[in-house]
Amino acid sequence: MTNYKVADIGLAEQGRLKIEWAESRMPVMMSLRERYGRTQPLKGMRIAGCLHVTKETAVLIRTLAVAGAEISWSGCNPLSTQDDVAAALAAEGFPVYAWHGQNVQEFYWSIDKTLEFKPTLTLDDGADLIFTIHNKHPELAKNVIGGTEETTTGVHRLRAMGKDGKLLYPVIAVNDAETKWDFDNVYGTGQSSIDGIVRATNVLLAGKTFVVAGYGHCGRGVALRAKGMGCNVIATEVDSIQALKATLEGVRVMKMDEAAKVGDIFITATGMKDVIVKRHFESMKDGAIICNTGHYDCEINIKQLEEVAESKRTIRPSNEEYRMPNGNRIYLLAQGRLVNLAAAEGHPSEVMDMSFANQFLSMCYLARHGQGLAKDVHDIPGGQDDEVAMLKLSSMGISIDELTDEQLAYLNDYSAGT
Ligand code: 9W1
């Protein structure tokens, strides 16, 4: 009898190599493993996790286990599971229920399997595990000391639940750690989106006019990187303050109606629908490349593109050519889905290092202090952000100054006036 279900256990060796590679890029996780391997803060804990089964997540799983926890895991998205990584984890003895391309029943079956050992802690990305416990197995909640949530959407829904008094145990909003969301959005999305564009097209970025729709954290991250690759970057915005920020950061701002005529490459990062529509497609230059890195695939109106185009063909993976009535060609990447996930590999390990250090430390905090926490959504423990940032800096050999006692006193002195 096996305590796992993966696509192909034969992929384990390949998966092990991927995990080792990630470990070599995740120094914060490795230092936590060394420190907490000795003190065993998670001894006696049973952690059910529901989070993308990737090489980085495998590093988190191994670290939780080294700190003393028993683990049971499923993926939080039917398409994000790396089958070789799942196989490697299963071969190491971890109960993993995840394979690429699960259907809805298989997805929830996998979550149910991870709950069989009656977890004492839950670790979520999108809150499906917490929701399954609350809606389907509420009797399990009495064993659960607490949980964590990785994403903005999950945290949002859990806060609503907490506000209505519906949460059966405390949850820490890992997403809201500064060393998580800011680094994910700016540097993770920034690099991986450029990576997706390059993999799908292999175009030269230098000298291109690069249009970023939305100058939020993600848009800004992509703009920063595009600039670094030698693009002329244009941003479009609906928010005056974001537009001003872009302008003062050396990014030209204009309406999409204008940008559409001059852009070589377009990427949407707004979270809003219908950012690029028919009239924009019609005014684009021949050869324009368009893609999206926002969460939903409604930012580019693909239905209108399909309607207006005379023909369509696949040029190479994640790259479709649409022929416009005027003869111009438009290249849509990854069918308008997140180009950084569909055409690349998501956030690099170095970024996940910090997100998952926050997950790990939050798990340790819950194991120790969870019993005393209110059944609501909590911020990460005080000092944790700083600890993660300091560990990351130290892994890079970077030291920073410390305020002296005199300087601290100066900071708090209101008697001195000017
Ligand atoms: N998370 N390890 C696709 C990733 C899907 C995905 C998704 C990440 C990581 C945004 C988490 C095809 C990894 C994940 C590789 C991959 C995410 C959705 C990670 C970036 C977020 C909806 N959200 N993330 N690495 N798929 O990079 O765990 O390659």
CSV table of N, CA and C in Angstrom, one decimal, residues 106-183:
chain,number,residue,atom,x,y,z
A,106,GLU,N,-10.5,15.0,-8.5
A,106,GLU,CA,-9.2,14.6,-8.0
A,106,GLU,C,-8.6,15.6,-7.1
A,107,PHE,N,-8.8,16.9,-7.4
A,107,PHE,CA,-8.2,18.0,-6.6
A,107,PHE,C,-8.7,17.9,-5.2
A,108,TYR,N,-10.1,17.8,-5.0
A,108,TYR,CA,-10.6,17.7,-3.7
A,108,TYR,C,-10.4,16.4,-3.0
A,109,TRP,N,-10.3,15.3,-3.8
A,109,TRP,CA,-9.9,14.0,-3.2
A,109,TRP,C,-8.6,14.1,-2.6
A,110,SER,N,-7.7,14.8,-3.3
A,110,SER,CA,-6.3,14.9,-2.7
A,110,SER,C,-6.3,15.7,-1.4
A,111,ILE,N,-7.0,16.8,-1.4
A,111,ILE,CA,-7.1,17.6,-0.1
A,111,ILE,C,-7.7,16.7,1.0
A,112,ASP,N,-8.7,15.9,0.7
A,112,ASP,CA,-9.3,15.0,1.7
A,112,ASP,C,-8.3,14.0,2.2
A,113,LYS,N,-7.5,13.5,1.3
A,113,LYS,CA,-6.4,12.5,1.7
A,113,LYS,C,-5.5,13.1,2.7
A,114,THR,N,-5.1,14.4,2.5
A,114,THR,CA,-4.1,15.0,3.4
A,114,THR,C,-4.7,15.3,4.8
A,115,LEU,N,-6.0,15.2,4.9
A,115,LEU,CA,-6.7,15.5,6.2
A,115,LEU,C,-6.9,14.3,7.0
A,116,GLU,N,-6.6,13.1,6.4
A,116,GLU,CA,-6.8,11.8,7.1
A,116,GLU,C,-6.0,11.7,8.4
A,117,PHE,N,-4.8,12.3,8.4
A,117,PHE,CA,-4.0,12.2,9.7
A,117,PHE,C,-4.4,13.2,10.7
A,118,LYS,N,-5.5,13.9,10.5
A,118,LYS,CA,-6.0,14.9,11.5
A,118,LYS,C,-4.9,15.9,11.9
A,119,PRO,N,-4.7,16.9,11.0
A,119,PRO,CA,-3.6,17.8,11.2
A,119,PRO,C,-3.8,18.7,12.4
A,120,THR,N,-2.6,19.2,12.9
A,120,THR,CA,-2.7,20.1,14.0
A,120,THR,C,-2.4,21.5,13.5
A,121,LEU,N,-1.8,21.6,12.3
A,121,LEU,CA,-1.6,22.9,11.6
A,121,LEU,C,-1.9,22.8,10.1
A,122,THR,N,-2.4,23.8,9.5
A,122,THR,CA,-2.7,23.8,8.1
A,122,THR,C,-1.9,24.9,7.4
A,123,LEU,N,-1.5,24.6,6.2
A,123,LEU,CA,-0.7,25.6,5.4
A,123,LEU,C,-1.4,25.7,4.0
A,124,ASP,N,-1.8,26.9,3.7
A,124,ASP,CA,-2.7,27.1,2.5
A,124,ASP,C,-2.1,28.1,1.5
A,125,ASP,N,-2.5,27.9,0.3
A,125,ASP,CA,-2.3,28.9,-0.8
A,125,ASP,C,-3.6,29.0,-1.5
A,126,GLY,N,-4.5,29.9,-1.1
A,126,GLY,CA,-5.8,30.0,-1.7
A,126,GLY,C,-6.9,29.5,-0.8
A,127,ALA,N,-6.5,29.1,0.4
A,127,ALA,CA,-7.5,28.7,1.5
A,127,ALA,C,-8.4,27.5,1.3
A,128,ASP,N,-8.1,26.7,0.2
A,128,ASP,CA,-8.9,25.5,0.0
A,128,ASP,C,-8.9,24.5,1.1
A,129,LEU,N,-7.8,24.4,1.7
A,129,LEU,CA,-7.7,23.4,2.8
A,129,LEU,C,-8.5,23.9,4.0
A,130,ILE,N,-8.4,25.2,4.4
A,130,ILE,CA,-9.2,25.7,5.5
A,130,ILE,C,-10.7,25.6,5.1
A,131,PHE,N,-11.0,26.0,3.9
A,131,PHE,CA,-12.5,25.9,3.5
A,131,PHE,C,-13.0,24.5,3.6
A,132,THR,N,-12.1,23.5,3.1
A,132,THR,CA,-12.6,22.1,3.2
A,132,THR,C,-12.8,21.7,4.6
A,133,ILE,N,-11.9,22.1,5.5
A,133,ILE,CA,-12.1,21.7,6.9
A,133,ILE,C,-13.4,22.4,7.4
A,134,HIS,N,-13.6,23.6,7.2
A,134,HIS,CA,-14.8,24.4,7.7
A,134,HIS,C,-16.1,23.9,7.1
A,135,ASN,N,-16.1,23.6,5.8
A,135,ASN,CA,-17.4,23.2,5.2
A,135,ASN,C,-17.7,21.8,5.2
A,136,LYS,N,-16.6,20.9,5.2
A,136,LYS,CA,-16.9,19.5,5.0
A,136,LYS,C,-16.5,18.6,6.2
A,137,HIS,N,-15.4,19.1,6.9
A,137,HIS,CA,-15.0,18.3,8.1
A,137,HIS,C,-14.8,19.2,9.3
A,138,PRO,N,-15.8,19.9,9.7
A,138,PRO,CA,-15.7,20.8,10.8
A,138,PRO,C,-15.2,20.1,12.1
A,139,GLU,N,-15.4,18.8,12.2
A,139,GLU,CA,-15.0,18.1,13.5
A,139,GLU,C,-13.5,18.1,13.5
A,140,LEU,N,-12.8,18.3,12.4
A,140,LEU,CA,-11.3,18.2,12.4
A,140,LEU,C,-10.7,19.5,13.0
A,141,ALA,N,-11.5,20.6,13.1
A,141,ALA,CA,-11.0,21.9,13.5
A,141,ALA,C,-10.5,21.9,15.0
A,142,LYS,N,-11.1,21.0,15.8
A,142,LYS,CA,-10.8,21.0,17.2
A,142,LYS,C,-9.3,20.6,17.4
A,143,ASN,N,-8.8,19.8,16.5
A,143,ASN,CA,-7.3,19.4,16.6
A,143,ASN,C,-6.4,20.5,16.1
A,144,VAL,N,-6.9,21.4,15.3
A,144,VAL,CA,-6.1,22.4,14.6
A,144,VAL,C,-5.8,23.6,15.5
A,145,ILE,N,-4.5,23.8,15.7
A,145,ILE,CA,-4.0,24.9,16.5
A,145,ILE,C,-4.1,26.2,15.7
A,146,GLY,N,-3.7,26.1,14.4
A,146,GLY,CA,-3.8,27.3,13.6
A,146,GLY,C,-3.4,27.0,12.2
A,147,GLY,N,-3.5,28.0,11.3
A,147,GLY,CA,-3.1,27.8,9.9
A,147,GLY,C,-2.4,29.0,9.4
A,148,THR,N,-1.9,28.9,8.2
A,148,THR,CA,-1.3,30.1,7.5
A,148,THR,C,-1.9,30.1,6.1
A,149,GLU,N,-1.8,31.3,5.5
A,149,GLU,CA,-2.3,31.6,4.2
A,149,GLU,C,-1.3,32.4,3.4
A,150,GLU,N,-1.0,31.9,2.2
A,150,GLU,CA,0.1,32.4,1.4
A,150,GLU,C,-0.4,33.6,0.5
A,151,THR,N,-1.6,33.7,0.0
A,151,THR,CA,-2.0,34.6,-1.0
A,151,THR,C,-2.9,35.8,-0.6
A,152,THR,N,-2.9,36.8,-1.4
A,152,THR,CA,-3.8,37.9,-1.3
A,152,THR,C,-5.3,37.5,-1.3
A,153,THR,N,-5.6,36.7,-2.3
A,153,THR,CA,-7.0,36.3,-2.4
A,153,THR,C,-7.5,35.5,-1.2
A,154,GLY,N,-6.6,34.6,-0.8
A,154,GLY,CA,-7.0,33.7,0.3
A,154,GLY,C,-7.1,34.5,1.6
A,155,VAL,N,-6.2,35.4,1.8
A,155,VAL,CA,-6.3,36.3,3.0
A,155,VAL,C,-7.5,37.1,3.0
A,156,HIS,N,-7.9,37.7,1.9
A,156,HIS,CA,-9.1,38.5,1.7
A,156,HIS,C,-10.3,37.7,2.2
A,157,ARG,N,-10.5,36.5,1.7
A,157,ARG,CA,-11.6,35.7,2.0
A,157,ARG,C,-11.6,35.3,3.5
A,158,LEU,N,-10.5,35.0,4.0
A,158,LEU,CA,-10.4,34.6,5.4
A,158,LEU,C,-10.7,35.7,6.3
A,159,ARG,N,-10.3,37.0,5.9
A,159,ARG,CA,-10.6,38.1,6.8
A,159,ARG,C,-12.1,38.3,6.8
A,160,ALA,N,-12.8,38.1,5.7
A,160,ALA,CA,-14.3,38.2,5.7
A,160,ALA,C,-14.9,37.2,6.6
A,161,MET,N,-14.3,36.0,6.6
A,161,MET,CA,-14.8,34.9,7.5
A,161,MET,C,-14.6,35.2,8.9
A,162,GLY,N,-13.4,35.8,9.2
A,162,GLY,CA,-13.0,36.1,10.6
A,162,GLY,C,-13.9,37.2,11.1
A,163,LYS,N,-14.3,38.2,10.2
A,163,LYS,CA,-15.1,39.3,10.6
A,163,LYS,C,-16.5,38.8,11.0
A,164,ASP,N,-17.0,37.7,10.3
A,164,ASP,CA,-18.3,37.2,10.6
A,164,ASP,C,-18.3,36.2,11.7
A,165,GLY,N,-17.1,36.0,12.4
A,165,GLY,CA,-17.0,35.1,13.5
A,165,GLY,C,-17.0,33.6,13.0
A,166,LYS,N,-16.7,33.3,11.8
A,166,LYS,CA,-16.9,32.0,11.2
A,166,LYS,C,-15.6,31.1,11.3
A,167,LEU,N,-14.5,31.7,11.6
A,167,LEU,CA,-13.2,31.0,11.7
A,167,LEU,C,-13.2,30.1,12.9
A,168,LEU,N,-12.8,28.8,12.7
A,168,LEU,CA,-12.8,27.8,13.8
A,168,LEU,C,-11.4,27.8,14.4
A,169,TYR,N,-10.4,28.4,13.8
A,169,TYR,CA,-9.1,28.5,14.4
A,169,TYR,C,-8.3,29.7,13.8
A,170,PRO,N,-7.2,30.1,14.5
A,170,PRO,CA,-6.5,31.3,14.1
A,170,PRO,C,-5.7,31.1,12.8
A,171,VAL,N,-5.6,32.1,12.0
A,171,VAL,CA,-4.8,32.0,10.7
A,171,VAL,C,-3.9,33.2,10.6
A,172,ILE,N,-2.6,32.9,10.3
A,172,ILE,CA,-1.7,34.0,10.0
A,172,ILE,C,-1.6,34.3,8.6
A,173,ALA,N,-1.7,35.6,8.3
A,173,ALA,CA,-1.7,36.1,6.9
A,173,ALA,C,-0.2,36.2,6.4
A,174,VAL,N,0.4,35.1,6.0
A,174,VAL,CA,1.8,35.2,5.5
A,174,VAL,C,1.9,36.2,4.4
A,175,ASN,N,0.9,36.3,3.5
A,175,ASN,CA,1.0,37.1,2.4
A,175,ASN,C,1.4,38.6,2.7
A,176,ASP,N,0.8,39.0,3.9
A,176,ASP,CA,1.0,40.4,4.2
A,176,ASP,C,2.4,40.8,4.8
A,177,ALA,N,3.3,39.8,4.9
A,177,ALA,CA,4.7,40.1,5.3
A,177,ALA,C,5.3,40.9,4.2
A,178,GLU,N,6.0,41.9,4.6
A,178,GLU,CA,6.7,42.8,3.6
A,178,GLU,C,7.7,42.0,2.8
A,179,THR,N,8.4,41.0,3.4
A,179,THR,CA,9.4,40.2,2.7
A,179,THR,C,8.7,39.2,1.8
A,180,LYS,N,7.4,39.1,1.8
A,180,LYS,CA,6.7,38.2,0.9
A,180,LYS,C,6.1,39.0,-0.3
A,181,TRP,N,5.0,39.8,0.0
A,181,TRP,CA,4.3,40.3,-1.2
A,181,TRP,C,5.1,41.3,-2.0
A,182,ASP,N,5.8,42.1,-1.4
A,182,ASP,CA,6.6,43.1,-2.2
A,182,ASP,C,7.6,42.5,-3.1
A,183,PHE,N,8.3,41.5,-2.5
A,183,PHE,CA,9.4,40.9,-3.3
A,183,PHE,C,8.8,39.9,-4.4
